[in-house]
């Protein structure tokens, strides 16, 4: 039972355009959501997070949107840069502190 | 400051052998987590430690897997009688404390290959 789903395994975007990565979850008890970025042969790097009391959090080029009624969150990267090419993981944290990860979306930003 | 470190970075072993993987969390972080990523899969929770509390072992896939954390700092994940399906990247993460809204920071991982 996949509680956190990233339905797009890959995404290709032109440099300078917006990248939108999507994530859906099933458990309404999740109250904190995170995005991690992972390069090959490295561990995931924390990117941005959002708590359930907010619907938007912005950090530079990265913005995360949370739609609790739809159990959906998205990560927007604008403008996209070639260095953003990586695998992006969405994760949900329950009150016990355990992270449940999606399968990841591989973003490719083409010059 | 120093991040989470893991050793070894790569490990190749024969089926049936035991392996030990080590994690050094960020100094001051009381919560420590182990995850694994199998080929083509997302990250799968294994176990976590918070201070002196009993660890949450709910994610361990079998009794061949065990972990300990000595002195509230360094942790060792042990896999006994390794099987080929244990091949994966084993990732350690730490956070300031257990609980909601605490960001977990990951180490580089140990890539385990069981032949």
mmCIF file of C-alpha atoms in Angstrom:
data_model
loop_
_atom_site.group_PDB
_atom_site.id
_atom_site.type_symbol
_atom_site.label_atom_id
_atom_site.label_comp_id
_atom_site.label_asym_id
_atom_site.label_seq_id
_atom_site.Cartn_x
_atom_site.Cartn_y
_atom_site.Cartn_z
ATOM 1 C CA UNK A 1 0.000 0.000 0.000
ATOM 2 C CA UNK A 2 1.809 3.059 -1.301
ATOM 3 C CA UNK A 3 0.872 5.924 0.988
ATOM 4 C CA UNK A 4 2.935 8.489 -0.907
ATOM 5 C CA UNK A 5 2.904 8.398 -4.688
ATOM 6 C CA UNK A 6 4.848 10.198 -7.342
ATOM 7 C CA UNK A 7 3.151 9.065 -10.519
ATOM 8 C CA UNK A 8 5.643 10.565 -12.949
ATOM 9 C CA UNK A 9 8.921 8.650 -12.959
ATOM 10 C CA UNK A 10 10.545 11.267 -15.138
ATOM 11 C CA UNK A 11 10.161 14.853 -16.307
ATOM 12 C CA UNK A 12 12.062 16.790 -18.943
ATOM 13 C CA UNK A 13 12.067 20.596 -18.969
ATOM 14 C CA UNK A 14 13.850 23.283 -20.928
ATOM 15 C CA UNK A 15 16.270 25.514 -19.061
ATOM 16 C CA UNK A 16 14.569 28.677 -17.838
ATOM 17 C CA UNK A 17 11.110 27.135 -17.810
ATOM 18 C CA UNK A 18 9.115 25.994 -14.809
ATOM 19 C CA UNK A 19 9.425 22.448 -13.466
ATOM 20 C CA UNK A 20 6.409 21.070 -11.623
ATOM 21 C CA UNK A 21 6.792 17.848 -9.679
ATOM 22 C CA UNK A 22 3.712 16.261 -8.190
ATOM 23 C CA UNK A 23 3.039 14.066 -5.200
ATOM 24 C CA UNK A 24 -0.128 12.483 -3.811
ATOM 25 C CA UNK A 25 -0.694 10.932 -0.413
ATOM 26 C CA UNK A 26 -3.457 8.864 1.111
ATOM 27 C CA UNK A 27 -3.094 9.315 4.866
ATOM 28 C CA UNK A 28 -4.795 12.441 6.201
ATOM 29 C CA UNK A 29 -2.789 12.111 9.437
ATOM 30 C CA UNK A 30 0.396 13.200 7.691
ATOM 31 C CA UNK A 31 1.203 16.698 8.891
ATOM 32 C CA UNK A 32 4.626 17.523 7.517
ATOM 33 C CA UNK A 33 5.901 17.124 3.990
ATOM 34 C CA UNK A 34 9.390 17.380 2.603
ATOM 35 C CA UNK A 35 11.115 17.355 -0.746
ATOM 36 C CA UNK A 36 14.554 15.857 -1.130
ATOM 37 C CA UNK A 37 16.858 16.020 -4.111
ATOM 38 C CA UNK A 38 19.202 13.174 -4.898
ATOM 39 C CA UNK A 39 22.157 13.050 -7.227
ATOM 40 C CA UNK A 40 23.598 9.691 -8.306
ATOM 41 C CA UNK A 41 25.879 8.098 -5.717
ATOM 42 C CA UNK A 42 24.906 10.647 -3.064
ATOM 43 C CA UNK A 43 22.415 10.669 -0.219
ATOM 44 C CA UNK A 44 19.198 12.695 -0.468
ATOM 45 C CA UNK A 45 19.615 16.392 0.238
ATOM 46 C CA UNK A 46 16.847 18.269 2.010
ATOM 47 C CA UNK A 47 15.317 20.879 -0.254
ATOM 48 C CA UNK A 48 12.159 22.372 1.215
ATOM 49 C CA UNK A 49 9.331 21.438 3.542
ATOM 50 C CA UNK A 50 5.806 22.446 4.434
ATOM 51 C CA UNK A 51 3.650 21.799 7.454
ATOM 52 C CA UNK A 52 -0.030 21.019 7.240
ATOM 53 C CA UNK A 53 -0.992 24.401 8.658
ATOM 54 C CA UNK A 54 0.280 26.113 5.515
ATOM 55 C CA UNK A 55 -0.597 25.818 1.862
ATOM 56 C CA UNK A 56 2.557 27.354 0.413
ATOM 57 C CA UNK A 57 6.206 27.676 1.296
ATOM 58 C CA UNK A 58 8.761 29.447 -0.825
ATOM 59 C CA UNK A 59 12.555 29.370 -0.784
ATOM 60 C CA UNK A 60 14.269 31.111 -3.653
ATOM 61 C CA UNK A 61 13.486 29.302 -6.881
ATOM 62 C CA UNK A 62 11.640 26.537 -5.048
ATOM 63 C CA UNK A 63 8.018 26.672 -3.939
ATOM 64 C CA UNK A 64 5.990 23.864 -2.436
ATOM 65 C CA UNK A 65 2.201 23.926 -2.549
ATOM 66 C CA UNK A 66 -0.027 21.799 -0.349
ATOM 67 C CA UNK A 67 -3.670 21.039 -1.111
ATOM 68 C CA UNK A 68 -4.925 19.117 1.911
ATOM 69 C CA UNK A 69 -8.406 18.506 0.587
ATOM 70 C CA UNK A 70 -6.950 16.838 -2.488
ATOM 71 C CA UNK A 71 -4.093 15.242 -0.529
ATOM 72 C CA UNK A 72 -1.732 16.622 -3.095
ATOM 73 C CA UNK A 73 1.465 18.594 -3.022
ATOM 74 C CA UNK A 74 3.682 19.950 -5.716
ATOM 75 C CA UNK A 75 7.155 21.394 -6.043
ATOM 76 C CA UNK A 76 7.696 24.248 -8.458
ATOM 77 C CA UNK A 77 11.158 25.179 -9.634
ATOM 78 C CA UNK A 78 11.417 28.398 -11.575
ATOM 79 C CA UNK A 79 13.492 29.134 -13.490
ATOM 80 C CA UNK A 80 14.830 25.602 -13.967
ATOM 81 C CA UNK A 81 18.578 25.195 -14.349
ATOM 82 C CA UNK A 82 20.648 22.281 -15.685
ATOM 83 C CA UNK A 83 22.076 21.791 -12.185
ATOM 84 C CA UNK A 84 18.577 20.986 -10.981
ATOM 85 C CA UNK A 85 18.725 17.700 -12.895
ATOM 86 C CA UNK A 86 18.374 15.011 -10.233
ATOM 87 C CA UNK A 87 15.843 12.629 -8.710
ATOM 88 C CA UNK A 88 13.320 14.388 -6.487
ATOM 89 C CA UNK A 89 11.646 12.532 -3.650
ATOM 90 C CA UNK A 90 8.510 13.630 -1.896
ATOM 91 C CA UNK A 91 8.192 12.477 1.721
ATOM 92 C CA UNK A 92 5.473 12.649 4.333
ATOM 93 C CA UNK A 93 6.101 12.562 8.055
ATOM 94 C CA UNK A 94 3.619 11.361 10.623
ATOM 95 C CA UNK A 95 3.568 12.455 14.224
ATOM 96 C CA UNK A 96 5.892 9.617 15.107
ATOM 97 C CA UNK A 97 8.628 11.153 12.996
ATOM 98 C CA UNK A 98 8.750 8.383 10.396
ATOM 99 C CA UNK A 99 9.231 9.469 6.790
ATOM 100 C CA UNK A 100 7.256 7.757 4.059
ATOM 101 C CA UNK A 101 8.792 8.381 0.645
ATOM 102 C CA UNK A 102 7.423 8.395 -2.850
ATOM 103 C CA UNK A 103 9.193 6.522 -5.622
ATOM 104 C CA UNK A 104 10.898 9.629 -6.946
ATOM 105 C CA UNK A 105 10.741 11.668 -10.144
ATOM 106 C CA UNK A 106 13.828 12.085 -12.278
ATOM 107 C CA UNK A 107 14.053 15.662 -13.520
ATOM 108 C CA UNK A 108 16.123 16.486 -16.548
ATOM 109 C CA UNK A 109 16.672 20.146 -17.357
ATOM 110 C CA UNK A 110 17.982 20.614 -20.879
ATOM 111 C CA UNK A 111 20.112 23.625 -21.861
ATOM 112 C CA UNK B 1 29.602 21.714 10.241
ATOM 113 C CA UNK B 2 30.040 18.006 9.570
ATOM 114 C CA UNK B 3 27.121 16.148 8.113
ATOM 115 C CA UNK B 4 26.025 12.553 8.520
ATOM 116 C CA UNK B 5 28.797 10.149 7.571
ATOM 117 C CA UNK B 6 28.546 6.481 6.671
ATOM 118 C CA UNK B 7 31.051 3.724 6.150
ATOM 119 C CA UNK B 8 31.938 1.853 4.114
ATOM 120 C CA UNK B 9 30.768 3.698 1.020
ATOM 121 C CA UNK B 10 30.649 0.430 -0.912
ATOM 122 C CA UNK B 11 30.511 -3.178 0.231
ATOM 123 C CA UNK B 12 30.580 -6.324 -1.860
ATOM 124 C CA UNK B 13 29.940 -9.567 -0.027
ATOM 125 C CA UNK B 14 29.077 -13.153 -0.711
ATOM 126 C CA UNK B 15 25.681 -14.593 -0.015
ATOM 127 C CA UNK B 16 25.481 -15.945 3.521
ATOM 128 C CA UNK B 17 28.083 -13.632 5.012
ATOM 129 C CA UNK B 18 27.344 -11.039 7.704
ATOM 130 C CA UNK B 19 27.889 -7.320 7.109
ATOM 131 C CA UNK B 20 28.048 -4.283 9.371
ATOM 132 C CA UNK B 21 27.257 -0.775 8.214
ATOM 133 C CA UNK B 22 28.171 2.261 10.265
ATOM 134 C CA UNK B 23 26.568 5.670 10.667
ATOM 135 C CA UNK B 24 27.864 8.783 12.441
ATOM 136 C CA UNK B 25 25.025 11.277 12.878
ATOM 137 C CA UNK B 26 25.317 15.030 13.028
ATOM 138 C CA UNK B 27 26.651 16.117 16.387
ATOM 139 C CA UNK B 28 23.817 17.043 18.728
ATOM 140 C CA UNK B 29 21.174 15.122 16.824
ATOM 141 C CA UNK B 30 19.348 12.751 19.115
ATOM 142 C CA UNK B 31 17.272 10.948 16.490
ATOM 143 C CA UNK B 32 18.840 8.521 14.025
ATOM 144 C CA UNK B 33 17.144 6.649 11.186
ATOM 145 C CA UNK B 34 18.056 3.879 8.772
ATOM 146 C CA UNK B 35 16.475 3.569 5.330
ATOM 147 C CA UNK B 36 17.283 1.546 2.272
ATOM 148 C CA UNK B 37 16.761 2.106 -1.412
ATOM 149 C CA UNK B 38 16.581 -0.944 -3.603
ATOM 150 C CA UNK B 39 17.143 -0.636 -7.338
ATOM 151 C CA UNK B 40 14.325 1.338 -8.932
ATOM 152 C CA UNK B 41 12.514 1.769 -5.636
ATOM 153 C CA UNK B 42 11.852 4.627 -3.265
ATOM 154 C CA UNK B 43 13.358 4.894 0.173
ATOM 155 C CA UNK B 44 12.109 2.320 2.648
ATOM 156 C CA UNK B 45 12.168 2.986 6.385
ATOM 157 C CA UNK B 46 13.980 0.361 8.453
ATOM 158 C CA UNK B 47 14.527 1.499 12.043
ATOM 159 C CA UNK B 48 14.993 4.585 14.148
ATOM 160 C CA UNK B 49 16.457 5.555 17.495
ATOM 161 C CA UNK B 50 15.582 8.476 19.745
ATOM 162 C CA UNK B 51 17.848 9.072 22.702
ATOM 163 C CA UNK B 52 17.577 6.246 25.205
ATOM 164 C CA UNK B 53 14.095 5.197 24.155
ATOM 165 C CA UNK B 54 13.447 1.753 22.729
ATOM 166 C CA UNK B 55 14.055 1.830 18.971
ATOM 167 C CA UNK B 56 11.226 1.598 16.471
ATOM 168 C CA UNK B 57 12.092 -1.567 14.543
ATOM 169 C CA UNK B 58 8.853 -1.770 12.613
ATOM 170 C CA UNK B 59 10.512 -1.421 9.221
ATOM 171 C CA UNK B 60 13.089 -4.193 9.523
ATOM 172 C CA UNK B 61 12.317 -6.733 6.771
ATOM 173 C CA UNK B 62 13.433 -9.835 8.652
ATOM 174 C CA UNK B 63 15.134 -11.003 11.839
ATOM 175 C CA UNK B 64 18.421 -11.100 9.935
ATOM 176 C CA UNK B 65 18.477 -7.316 10.286
ATOM 177 C CA UNK B 66 19.409 -5.625 13.538
ATOM 178 C CA UNK B 67 20.772 -2.270 14.606
ATOM 179 C CA UNK B 68 22.233 -0.718 17.670
ATOM 180 C CA UNK B 69 23.232 2.728 18.745
ATOM 181 C CA UNK B 70 25.994 3.046 21.269
ATOM 182 C CA UNK B 71 26.236 6.020 23.584
ATOM 183 C CA UNK B 72 23.443 7.791 21.802
ATOM 184 C CA UNK B 73 25.670 8.577 18.838
ATOM 185 C CA UNK B 74 27.164 6.082 16.379
ATOM 186 C CA UNK B 75 24.873 3.389 14.993
ATOM 187 C CA UNK B 76 25.622 0.045 13.382
ATOM 188 C CA UNK B 77 23.220 -1.812 11.105
ATOM 189 C CA UNK B 78 23.987 -5.530 10.916
ATOM 190 C CA UNK B 79 22.683 -7.897 8.281
ATOM 191 C CA UNK B 80 23.273 -11.554 9.028
ATOM 192 C CA UNK B 81 23.413 -14.305 6.411
ATOM 193 C CA UNK B 82 23.044 -11.822 3.583
ATOM 194 C CA UNK B 83 20.842 -12.646 0.616
ATOM 195 C CA UNK B 84 20.940 -11.239 -2.898
ATOM 196 C CA UNK B 85 17.721 -9.309 -2.289
ATOM 197 C CA UNK B 86 19.545 -7.365 0.447
ATOM 198 C CA UNK B 87 21.511 -5.578 -2.274
ATOM 199 C CA UNK B 88 20.574 -1.925 -1.979
ATOM 200 C CA UNK B 89 21.804 1.478 -0.869
ATOM 201 C CA UNK B 90 21.519 1.781 2.894
ATOM 202 C CA UNK B 91 20.998 5.341 4.039
ATOM 203 C CA UNK B 92 21.299 6.821 7.482
ATOM 204 C CA UNK B 93 19.664 10.077 8.541
ATOM 205 C CA UNK B 94 19.604 12.116 11.720
ATOM 206 C CA UNK B 95 17.474 14.890 13.115
ATOM 207 C CA UNK B 96 17.648 17.143 16.137
ATOM 208 C CA UNK B 97 14.949 15.123 17.805
ATOM 209 C CA UNK B 98 12.218 12.691 16.974
ATOM 210 C CA UNK B 99 8.849 14.028 16.166
ATOM 211 C CA UNK B 100 6.807 16.075 13.841
ATOM 212 C CA UNK B 101 8.237 18.816 11.705
ATOM 213 C CA UNK B 102 11.838 17.763 12.291
ATOM 214 C CA UNK B 103 13.910 17.666 9.134
ATOM 215 C CA UNK B 104 16.004 14.571 8.618
ATOM 216 C CA UNK B 105 19.456 14.959 7.082
ATOM 217 C CA UNK B 106 20.926 12.068 5.154
ATOM 218 C CA UNK B 107 24.380 10.615 4.789
ATOM 219 C CA UNK B 108 25.845 9.515 1.438
ATOM 220 C CA UNK B 109 24.792 5.902 1.900
ATOM 221 C CA UNK B 110 26.472 2.507 1.761
ATOM 222 C CA UNK B 111 26.043 0.594 -1.469
ATOM 223 C CA UNK B 112 25.757 -3.094 -0.636
ATOM 224 C CA UNK B 113 26.066 -5.753 -3.290
ATOM 225 C CA UNK B 114 25.470 -9.367 -2.342
ATOM 226 C CA UNK B 115 26.823 -11.824 -4.886
#
